Short mmCIF file of C-alpha atoms and ligand atoms in Angstrom, two decimals:
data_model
loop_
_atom_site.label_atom_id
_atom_site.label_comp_id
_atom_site.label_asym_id
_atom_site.label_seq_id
_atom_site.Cartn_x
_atom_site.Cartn_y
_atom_site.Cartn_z
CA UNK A 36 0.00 0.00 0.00
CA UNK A 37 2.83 2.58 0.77
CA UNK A 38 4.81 1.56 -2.56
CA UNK A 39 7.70 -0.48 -0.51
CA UNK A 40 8.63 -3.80 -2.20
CA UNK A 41 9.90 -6.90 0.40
CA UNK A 42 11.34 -10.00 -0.16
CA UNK A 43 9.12 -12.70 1.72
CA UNK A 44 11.61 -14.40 4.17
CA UNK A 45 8.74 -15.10 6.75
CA UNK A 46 6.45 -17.16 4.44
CA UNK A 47 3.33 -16.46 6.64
CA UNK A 48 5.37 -18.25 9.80
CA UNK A 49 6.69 -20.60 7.58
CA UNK A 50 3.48 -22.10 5.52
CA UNK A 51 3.76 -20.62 2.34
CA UNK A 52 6.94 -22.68 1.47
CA UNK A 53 6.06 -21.86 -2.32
CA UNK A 54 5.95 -18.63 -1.78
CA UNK A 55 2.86 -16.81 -3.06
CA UNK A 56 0.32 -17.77 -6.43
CA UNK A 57 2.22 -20.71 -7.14
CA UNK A 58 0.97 -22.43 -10.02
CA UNK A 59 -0.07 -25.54 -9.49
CA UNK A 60 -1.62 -25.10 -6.48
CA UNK A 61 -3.95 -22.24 -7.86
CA UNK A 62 -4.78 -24.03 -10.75
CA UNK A 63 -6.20 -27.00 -8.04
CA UNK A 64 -8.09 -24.54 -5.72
CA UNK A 65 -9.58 -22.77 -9.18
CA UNK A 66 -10.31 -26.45 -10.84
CA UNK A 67 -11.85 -27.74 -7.05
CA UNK A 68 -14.16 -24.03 -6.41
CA UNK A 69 -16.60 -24.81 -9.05
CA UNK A 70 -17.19 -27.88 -7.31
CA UNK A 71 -17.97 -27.49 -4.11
CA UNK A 72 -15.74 -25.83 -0.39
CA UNK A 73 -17.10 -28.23 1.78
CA UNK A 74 -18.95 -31.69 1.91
CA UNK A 75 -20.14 -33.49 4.94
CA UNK A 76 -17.75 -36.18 3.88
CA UNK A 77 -14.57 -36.96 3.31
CA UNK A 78 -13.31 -35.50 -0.45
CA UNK A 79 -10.89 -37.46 -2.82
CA UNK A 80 -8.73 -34.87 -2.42
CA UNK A 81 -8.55 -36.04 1.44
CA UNK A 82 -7.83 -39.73 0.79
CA UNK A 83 -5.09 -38.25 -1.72
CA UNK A 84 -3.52 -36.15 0.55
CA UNK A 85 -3.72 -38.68 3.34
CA UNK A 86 -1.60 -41.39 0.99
CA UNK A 87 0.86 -38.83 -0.08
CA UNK A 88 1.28 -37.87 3.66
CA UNK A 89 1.28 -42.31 4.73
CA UNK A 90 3.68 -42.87 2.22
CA UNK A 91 6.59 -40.33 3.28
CA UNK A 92 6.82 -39.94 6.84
CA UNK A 93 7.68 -42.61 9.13
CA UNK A 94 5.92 -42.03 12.21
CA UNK A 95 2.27 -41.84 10.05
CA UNK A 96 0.95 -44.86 9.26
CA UNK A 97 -2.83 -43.33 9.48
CA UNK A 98 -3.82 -39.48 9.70
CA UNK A 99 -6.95 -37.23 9.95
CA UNK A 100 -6.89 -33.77 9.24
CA UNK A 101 -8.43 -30.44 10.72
CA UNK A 102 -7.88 -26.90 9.88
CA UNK A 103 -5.35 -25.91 11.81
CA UNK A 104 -1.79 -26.85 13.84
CA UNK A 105 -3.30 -25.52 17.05
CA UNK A 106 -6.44 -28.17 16.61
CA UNK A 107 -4.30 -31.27 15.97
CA UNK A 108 -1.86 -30.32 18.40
CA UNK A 109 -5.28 -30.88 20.76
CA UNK A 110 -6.82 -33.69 19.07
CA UNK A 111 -3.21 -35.31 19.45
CA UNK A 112 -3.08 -34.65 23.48
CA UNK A 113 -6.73 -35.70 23.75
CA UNK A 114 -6.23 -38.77 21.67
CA UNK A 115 -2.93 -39.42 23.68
CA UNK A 116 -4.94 -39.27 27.46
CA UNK A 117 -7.67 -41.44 25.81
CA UNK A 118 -5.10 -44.21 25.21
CA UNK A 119 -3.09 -43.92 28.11
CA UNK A 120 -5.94 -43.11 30.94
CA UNK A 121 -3.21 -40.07 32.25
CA UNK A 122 -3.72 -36.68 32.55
CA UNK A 123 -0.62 -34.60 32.66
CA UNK A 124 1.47 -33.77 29.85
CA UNK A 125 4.78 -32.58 29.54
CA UNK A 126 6.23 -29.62 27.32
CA UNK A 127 9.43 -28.01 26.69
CA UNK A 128 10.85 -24.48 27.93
CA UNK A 129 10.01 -22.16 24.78
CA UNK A 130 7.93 -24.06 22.88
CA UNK A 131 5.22 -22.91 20.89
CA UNK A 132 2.41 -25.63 19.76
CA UNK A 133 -0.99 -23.44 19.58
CA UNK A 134 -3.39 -21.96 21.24
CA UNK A 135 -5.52 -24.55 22.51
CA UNK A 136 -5.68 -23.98 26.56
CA UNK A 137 -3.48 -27.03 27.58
CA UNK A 138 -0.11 -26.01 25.78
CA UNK A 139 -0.72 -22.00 26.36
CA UNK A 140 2.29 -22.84 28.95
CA UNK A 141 5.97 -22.48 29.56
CA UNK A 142 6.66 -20.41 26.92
CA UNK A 143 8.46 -17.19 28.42
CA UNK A 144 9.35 -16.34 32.00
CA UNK A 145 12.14 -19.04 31.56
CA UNK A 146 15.17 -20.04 34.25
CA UNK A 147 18.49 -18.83 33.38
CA UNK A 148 20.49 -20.56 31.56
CA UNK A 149 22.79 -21.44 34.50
CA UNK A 150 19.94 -22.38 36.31
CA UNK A 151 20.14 -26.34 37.27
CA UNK A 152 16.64 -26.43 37.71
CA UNK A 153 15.64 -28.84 34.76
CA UNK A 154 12.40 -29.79 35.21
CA UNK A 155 9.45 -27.41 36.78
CA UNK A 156 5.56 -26.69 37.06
CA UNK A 157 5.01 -24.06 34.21
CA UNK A 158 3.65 -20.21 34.20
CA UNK A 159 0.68 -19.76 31.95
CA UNK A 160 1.57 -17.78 28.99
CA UNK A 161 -1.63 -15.56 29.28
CA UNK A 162 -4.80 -14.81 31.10
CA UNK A 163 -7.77 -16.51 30.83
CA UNK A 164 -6.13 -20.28 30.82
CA UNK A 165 -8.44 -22.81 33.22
CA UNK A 166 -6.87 -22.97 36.38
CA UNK A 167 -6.22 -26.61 35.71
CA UNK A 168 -3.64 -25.89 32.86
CA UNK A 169 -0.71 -25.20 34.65
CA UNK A 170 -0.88 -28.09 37.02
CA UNK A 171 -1.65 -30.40 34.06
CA UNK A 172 1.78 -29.68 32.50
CA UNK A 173 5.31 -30.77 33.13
CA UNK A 174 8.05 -28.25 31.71
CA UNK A 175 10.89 -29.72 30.83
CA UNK A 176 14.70 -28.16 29.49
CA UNK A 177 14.71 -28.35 25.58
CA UNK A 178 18.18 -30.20 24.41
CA UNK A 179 18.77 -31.93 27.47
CA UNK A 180 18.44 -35.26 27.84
CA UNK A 181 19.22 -35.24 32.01
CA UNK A 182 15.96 -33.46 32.32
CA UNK A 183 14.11 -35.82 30.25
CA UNK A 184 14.97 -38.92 32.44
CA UNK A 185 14.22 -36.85 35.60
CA UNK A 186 11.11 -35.95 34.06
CA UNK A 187 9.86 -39.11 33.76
CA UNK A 188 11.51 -41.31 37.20
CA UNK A 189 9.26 -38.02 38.74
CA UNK A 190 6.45 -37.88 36.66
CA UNK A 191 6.33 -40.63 34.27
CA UNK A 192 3.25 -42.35 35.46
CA UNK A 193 1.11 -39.21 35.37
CA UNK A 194 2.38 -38.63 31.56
CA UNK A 195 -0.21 -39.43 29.06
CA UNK A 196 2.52 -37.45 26.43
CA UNK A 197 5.77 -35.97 26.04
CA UNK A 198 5.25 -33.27 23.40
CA UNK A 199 8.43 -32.27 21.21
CA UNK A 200 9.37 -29.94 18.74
CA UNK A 201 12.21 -31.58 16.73
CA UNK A 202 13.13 -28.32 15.21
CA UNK A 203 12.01 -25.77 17.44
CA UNK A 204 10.47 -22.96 15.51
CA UNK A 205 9.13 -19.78 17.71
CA UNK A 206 11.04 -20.78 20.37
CA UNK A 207 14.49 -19.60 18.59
CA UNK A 208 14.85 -21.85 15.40
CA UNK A 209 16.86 -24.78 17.31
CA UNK A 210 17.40 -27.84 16.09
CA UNK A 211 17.03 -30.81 18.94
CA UNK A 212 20.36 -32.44 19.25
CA UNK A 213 20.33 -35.97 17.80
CA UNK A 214 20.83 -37.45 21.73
CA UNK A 215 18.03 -35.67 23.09
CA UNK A 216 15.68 -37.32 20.55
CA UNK A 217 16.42 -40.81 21.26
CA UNK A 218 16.38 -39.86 24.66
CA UNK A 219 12.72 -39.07 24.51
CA UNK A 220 12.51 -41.95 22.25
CA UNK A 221 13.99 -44.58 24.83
CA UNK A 222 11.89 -43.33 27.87
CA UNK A 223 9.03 -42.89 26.62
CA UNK A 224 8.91 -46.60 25.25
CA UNK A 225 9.42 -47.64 28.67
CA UNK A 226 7.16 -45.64 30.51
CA UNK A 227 4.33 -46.04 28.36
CA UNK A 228 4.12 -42.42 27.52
CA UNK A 229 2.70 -41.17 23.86
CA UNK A 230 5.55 -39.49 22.37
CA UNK A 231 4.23 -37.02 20.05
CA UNK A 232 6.49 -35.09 17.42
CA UNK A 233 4.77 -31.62 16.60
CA UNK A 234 6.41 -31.32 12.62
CA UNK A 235 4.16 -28.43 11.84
CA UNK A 236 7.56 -26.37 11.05
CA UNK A 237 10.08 -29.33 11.01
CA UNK A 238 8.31 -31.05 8.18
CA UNK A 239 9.84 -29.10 5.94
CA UNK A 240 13.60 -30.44 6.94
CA UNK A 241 13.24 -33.70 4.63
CA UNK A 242 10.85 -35.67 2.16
CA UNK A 243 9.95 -37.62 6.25
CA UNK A 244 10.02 -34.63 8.12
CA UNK A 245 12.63 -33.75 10.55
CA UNK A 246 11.60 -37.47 12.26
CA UNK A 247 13.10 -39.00 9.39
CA UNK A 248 16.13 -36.28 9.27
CA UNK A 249 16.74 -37.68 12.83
CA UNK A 250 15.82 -41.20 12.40
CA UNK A 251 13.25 -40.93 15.39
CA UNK A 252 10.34 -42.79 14.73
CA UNK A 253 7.54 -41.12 16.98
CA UNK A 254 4.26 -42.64 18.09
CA UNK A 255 2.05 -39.14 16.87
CA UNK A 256 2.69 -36.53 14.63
CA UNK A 257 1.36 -32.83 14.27
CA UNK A 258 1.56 -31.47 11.19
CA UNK A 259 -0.08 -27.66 9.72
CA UNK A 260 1.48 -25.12 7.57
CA UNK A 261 2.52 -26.04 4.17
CA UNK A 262 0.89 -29.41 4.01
CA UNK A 263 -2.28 -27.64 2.95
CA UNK A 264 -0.52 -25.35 0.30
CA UNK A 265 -1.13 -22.38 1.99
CA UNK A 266 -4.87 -22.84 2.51
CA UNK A 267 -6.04 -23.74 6.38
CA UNK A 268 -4.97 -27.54 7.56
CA UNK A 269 -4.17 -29.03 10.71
CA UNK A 270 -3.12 -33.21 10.40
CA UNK A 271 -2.69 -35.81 13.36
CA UNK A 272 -1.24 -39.10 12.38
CA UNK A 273 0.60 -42.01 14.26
CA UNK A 274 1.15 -45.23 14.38
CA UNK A 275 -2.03 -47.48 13.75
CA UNK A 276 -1.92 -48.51 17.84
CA UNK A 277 -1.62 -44.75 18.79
CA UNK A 278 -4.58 -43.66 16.42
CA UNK A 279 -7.46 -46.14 17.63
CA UNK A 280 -8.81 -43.66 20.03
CA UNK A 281 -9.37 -41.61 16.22
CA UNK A 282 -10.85 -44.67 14.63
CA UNK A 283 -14.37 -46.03 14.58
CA UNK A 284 -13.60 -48.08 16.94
CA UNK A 285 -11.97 -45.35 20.06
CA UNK A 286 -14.23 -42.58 21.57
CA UNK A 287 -11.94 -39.39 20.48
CA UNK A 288 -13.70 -38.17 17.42
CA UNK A 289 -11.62 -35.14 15.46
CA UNK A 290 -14.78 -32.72 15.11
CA UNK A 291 -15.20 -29.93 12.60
CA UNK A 292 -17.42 -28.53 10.16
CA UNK A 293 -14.37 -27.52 7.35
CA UNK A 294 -12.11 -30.32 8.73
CA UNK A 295 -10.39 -31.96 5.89
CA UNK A 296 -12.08 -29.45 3.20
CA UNK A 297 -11.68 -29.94 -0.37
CA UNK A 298 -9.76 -26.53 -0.74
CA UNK A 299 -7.05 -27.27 1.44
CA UNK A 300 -6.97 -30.86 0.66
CA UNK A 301 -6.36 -30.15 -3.35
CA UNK A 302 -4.21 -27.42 -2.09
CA UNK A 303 -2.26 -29.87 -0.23
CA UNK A 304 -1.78 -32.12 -2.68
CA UNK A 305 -0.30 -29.60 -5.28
CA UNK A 306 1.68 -28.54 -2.57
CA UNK A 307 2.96 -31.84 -1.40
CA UNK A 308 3.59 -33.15 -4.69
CA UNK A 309 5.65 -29.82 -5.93
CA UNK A 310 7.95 -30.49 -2.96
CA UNK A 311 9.73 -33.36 -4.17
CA UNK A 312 12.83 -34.64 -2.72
CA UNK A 313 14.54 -32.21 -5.19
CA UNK A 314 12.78 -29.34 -4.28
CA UNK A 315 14.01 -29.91 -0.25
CA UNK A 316 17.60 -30.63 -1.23
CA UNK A 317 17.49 -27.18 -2.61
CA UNK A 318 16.04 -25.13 -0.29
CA UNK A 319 18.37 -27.16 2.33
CA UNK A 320 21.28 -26.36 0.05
CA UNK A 321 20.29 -22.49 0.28
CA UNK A 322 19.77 -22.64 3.89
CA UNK A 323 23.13 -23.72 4.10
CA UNK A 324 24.41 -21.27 1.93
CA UNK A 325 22.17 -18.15 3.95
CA UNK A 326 23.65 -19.32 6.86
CA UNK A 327 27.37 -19.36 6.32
CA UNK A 328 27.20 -15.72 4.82
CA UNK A 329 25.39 -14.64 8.30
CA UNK A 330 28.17 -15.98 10.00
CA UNK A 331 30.98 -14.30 8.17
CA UNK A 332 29.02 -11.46 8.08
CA UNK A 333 28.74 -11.38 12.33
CA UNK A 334 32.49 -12.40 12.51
CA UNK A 335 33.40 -9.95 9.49
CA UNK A 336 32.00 -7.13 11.62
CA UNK A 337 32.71 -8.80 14.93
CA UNK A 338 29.81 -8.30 16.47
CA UNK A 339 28.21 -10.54 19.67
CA UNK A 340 25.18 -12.69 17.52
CA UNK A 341 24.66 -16.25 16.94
CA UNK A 342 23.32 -18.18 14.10
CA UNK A 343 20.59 -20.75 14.55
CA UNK A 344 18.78 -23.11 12.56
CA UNK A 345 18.97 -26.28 9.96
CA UNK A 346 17.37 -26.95 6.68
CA UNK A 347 15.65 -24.20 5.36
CA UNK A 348 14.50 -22.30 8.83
CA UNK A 349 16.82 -19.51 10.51
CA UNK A 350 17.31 -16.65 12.74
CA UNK A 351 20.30 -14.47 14.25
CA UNK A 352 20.45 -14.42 18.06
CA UNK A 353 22.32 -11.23 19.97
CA UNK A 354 23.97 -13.58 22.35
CA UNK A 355 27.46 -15.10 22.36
CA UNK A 356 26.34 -18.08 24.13
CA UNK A 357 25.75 -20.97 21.80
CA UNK A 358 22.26 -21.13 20.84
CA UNK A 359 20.94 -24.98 22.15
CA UNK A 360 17.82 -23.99 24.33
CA UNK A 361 15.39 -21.32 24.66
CA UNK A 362 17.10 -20.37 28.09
CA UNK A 363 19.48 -18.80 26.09
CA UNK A 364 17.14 -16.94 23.24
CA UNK A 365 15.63 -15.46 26.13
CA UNK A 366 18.38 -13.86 27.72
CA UNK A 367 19.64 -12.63 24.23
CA UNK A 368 19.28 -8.54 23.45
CA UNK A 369 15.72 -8.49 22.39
CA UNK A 370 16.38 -4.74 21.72
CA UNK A 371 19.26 -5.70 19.19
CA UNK A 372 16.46 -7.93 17.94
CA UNK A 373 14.27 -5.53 17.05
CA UNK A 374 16.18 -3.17 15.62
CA UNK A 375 17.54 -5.85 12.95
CA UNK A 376 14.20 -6.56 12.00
CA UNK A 377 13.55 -3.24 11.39
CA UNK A 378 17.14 -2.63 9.38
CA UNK A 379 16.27 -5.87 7.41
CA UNK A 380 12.64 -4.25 6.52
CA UNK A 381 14.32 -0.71 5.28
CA UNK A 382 16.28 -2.98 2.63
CA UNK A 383 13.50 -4.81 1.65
CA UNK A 384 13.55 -8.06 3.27
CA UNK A 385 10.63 -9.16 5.47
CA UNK A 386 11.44 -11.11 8.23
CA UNK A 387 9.29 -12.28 11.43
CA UNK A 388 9.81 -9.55 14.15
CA UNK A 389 9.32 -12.12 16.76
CA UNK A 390 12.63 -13.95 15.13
CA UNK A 391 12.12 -16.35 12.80
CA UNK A 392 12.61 -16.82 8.54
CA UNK A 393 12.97 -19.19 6.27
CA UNK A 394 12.95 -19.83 2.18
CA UNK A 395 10.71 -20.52 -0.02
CA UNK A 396 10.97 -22.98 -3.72
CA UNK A 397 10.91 -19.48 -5.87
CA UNK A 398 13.83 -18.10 -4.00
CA UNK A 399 16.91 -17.78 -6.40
CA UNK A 400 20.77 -18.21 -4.93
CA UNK A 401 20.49 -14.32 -5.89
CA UNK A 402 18.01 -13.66 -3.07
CA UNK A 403 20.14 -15.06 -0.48
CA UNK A 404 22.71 -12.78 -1.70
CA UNK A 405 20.00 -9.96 -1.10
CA UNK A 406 19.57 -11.46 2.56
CA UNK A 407 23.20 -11.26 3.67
CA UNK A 408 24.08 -7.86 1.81
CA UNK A 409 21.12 -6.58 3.74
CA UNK A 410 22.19 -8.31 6.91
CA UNK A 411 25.40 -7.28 6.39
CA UNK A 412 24.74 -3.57 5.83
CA UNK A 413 22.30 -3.64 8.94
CA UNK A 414 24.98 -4.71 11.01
CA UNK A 415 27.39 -2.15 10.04
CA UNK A 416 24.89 0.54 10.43
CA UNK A 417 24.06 -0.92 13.98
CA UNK A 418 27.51 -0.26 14.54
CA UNK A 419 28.54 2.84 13.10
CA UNK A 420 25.21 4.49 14.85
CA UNK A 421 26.73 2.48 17.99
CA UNK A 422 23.92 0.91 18.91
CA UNK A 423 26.12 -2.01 19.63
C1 PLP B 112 5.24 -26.08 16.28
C2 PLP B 112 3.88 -25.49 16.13
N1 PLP B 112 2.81 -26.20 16.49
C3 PLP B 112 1.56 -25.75 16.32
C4 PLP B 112 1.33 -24.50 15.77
C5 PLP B 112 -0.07 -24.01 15.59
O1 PLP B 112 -0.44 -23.99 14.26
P1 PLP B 112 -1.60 -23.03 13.74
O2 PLP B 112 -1.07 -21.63 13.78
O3 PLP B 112 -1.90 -23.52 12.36
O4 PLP B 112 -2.75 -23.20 14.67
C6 PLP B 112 2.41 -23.73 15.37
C7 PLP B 112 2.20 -22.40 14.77
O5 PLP B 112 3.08 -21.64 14.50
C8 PLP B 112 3.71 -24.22 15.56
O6 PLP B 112 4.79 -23.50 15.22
#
């Protein structure tokens, strides 16, 4: 509206990993319109989708989908209680996995990261939460697999689910050491807890998701974002066991009048099927690229930032403590923060202010020349105005 021009590095929070009006996709929505939005039952498009989805990642032998990450992040808690008869759930410092009431926790007001404290009772995130919500949760220390196995020998039979981010997205961009994984992998075997993997930003790491990046097979999977091509979606598969309370046959129905819709679902399938094992290897190869010339640009001007992320998904931190856990995002210069986002927007790059980007299949090696020249010129003027 005010005549600026941006390069889209935040991709809607990561969902529009084709960018914007990509082809095939809007010639499926267009074809699909004329036919119908929604149908009290399930579409072809859905049954597509759902294959497409079955036959790549791991972890998802069977999957229903909703309309959004925040509803299957629920329907995969609810589904989790209903086949373990527990209550409590645990979480990880900094995540983020929707706004449904039970994971609206432990997301700020973190320890320091000196603190030994691994495990605690977490703070809501806002007002208006049940006052059940808080006591329901665990909060455990991302990256650290000492506070997973204290977690569960205190906790473990009160866990109905141990909820992970394998890339964690708003919580800094930080990818979950391999360790730490099979840590929560081991456990929660043993203990009988769900162990669900919340992909709805790490799917985009590899053709399986980040679970197959990692070689973790989880027991349920949230998905969102660019499996429905930009259009509304929400997806909770498993493992057959771990998806009978979602079956005819369990009592956890996944409700919704414009769940599974045949917009999104033809949407997703254009989307799925344009990002090919070639397409990831690309925007992987970028990501690589973006991130090296952020770090020679930080040493180059010798400021105090880290670099964080994997795959196509980063962020620059103003800390000089290795970036491994939200502990440490949080104690970073949110100021510094800020005013990079805003140096980044006055060159034409869009960015998330709250700290996260990532690529898009359009993007050219030429744009992430744009990014770091940007970067690059932001830090120097960060400098020179000695704001730093
Ligand atoms: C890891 C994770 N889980 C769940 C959600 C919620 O998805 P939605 O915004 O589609 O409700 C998000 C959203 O950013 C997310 O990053």
């Amino acid at each position: 509206m005010d005549g600026n021009r941006r390069l889209d590095f935040h991709g809607n929070y990561t969902a529009q990993i084709h960018g914007h009006g990509h082809g095939g996709i809007s010639k499926a929505v267009m074809g699909q319109l004329p036919r119908g939005t929604s149908y009290p039952a399930p579409p072809m498009h859905e049954t597509a989708l759902a294959e497409i989805i079955c036959d790549r990642i791991p972890g998802v032998e069977q999957v229903v989908f909703n309309n959004s990450g925040t509803e299957a992040v629920m329907v995969a808690i609810r589904a989790a209680r209903a086949h373990t008869g527990r209550n409590r759930v645990a979480l990880f410092e900094g995540c983020y996995h929707g706004s449904s009431d039970s994971v609206l926790v432990g997301g700020s007001d973190l320890p320091s990261p000196t603190d030994t404290v691994r495990v605690s009772e977490p703070g809501a995130d806002m007002s208006g939460l049940p006052s059940g919500t808080t006591k329901d949760a665990v909060l455990i220390k991302y990256n650290d697999s000492v506070a997973v196995k204290e977690a569960v020998i205190k906790f473990g039979d009160q866990l109905a689910a141990i909820v992970v981010e394998p890339i964690m997205g708003a919580g800094g961009v930080i990818p979950a050491k391999r360790e730490f994984l099979d840590t929560i992998r081991k456990e929660t075997k043993k203990h009988g807890i769900v162990m669900i993997c919340d992909e709805v930003i790490s799917l985009r790491q590899a053709v399986g998701g980040a679970q197959s990046y990692y070689g973790v097979i989880p027991d349920m999977t949230t998905m969102g974002k660019i499996i429905g091509g930009g259009f509304p979606i929400g997806g909770v598969g498993g493992l057959r066991e771990f998806m009978t309370p979602l079956s005819e046959r369990g009592n956890v129905a996944n409700l919704g009048t414009f769940s599974a819709n045949p917009i999104s679902m033809s949407a997703g399938v254009a989307g799925m099927e344009a990002l090919d094992e070639g397409a990831i290897a690309d925007l992987n190869r970028q990501g690589d690229l973006l991130r090296a010339g952020m770090k020679s640009s930080v040493q180059r001007r010798k400021v105090g930032a880290r670099v964080s992320g994997i795959g196509s998904l980063f962020w620059l931190h103003w800390t000089e403590t290795p970036v491994d856990c939200p502990r440490v995002v949080e104690q970073a210069s949110s100021e510094l923060s800020l005013l990079t986002y805003i140096g980044l927007l006055n060159r034409g790059v869009q960015v998330s202010a709250r700290g996260m980007a990532c690529l898009s299949t359009p993007m050219e090696d030429s744009d992430i020349e744009l990014f770091i020249a940007a970067l690059d010129d932001t830090l120097e003027e960060l400098k020179r105005d000695a704001w730093i």
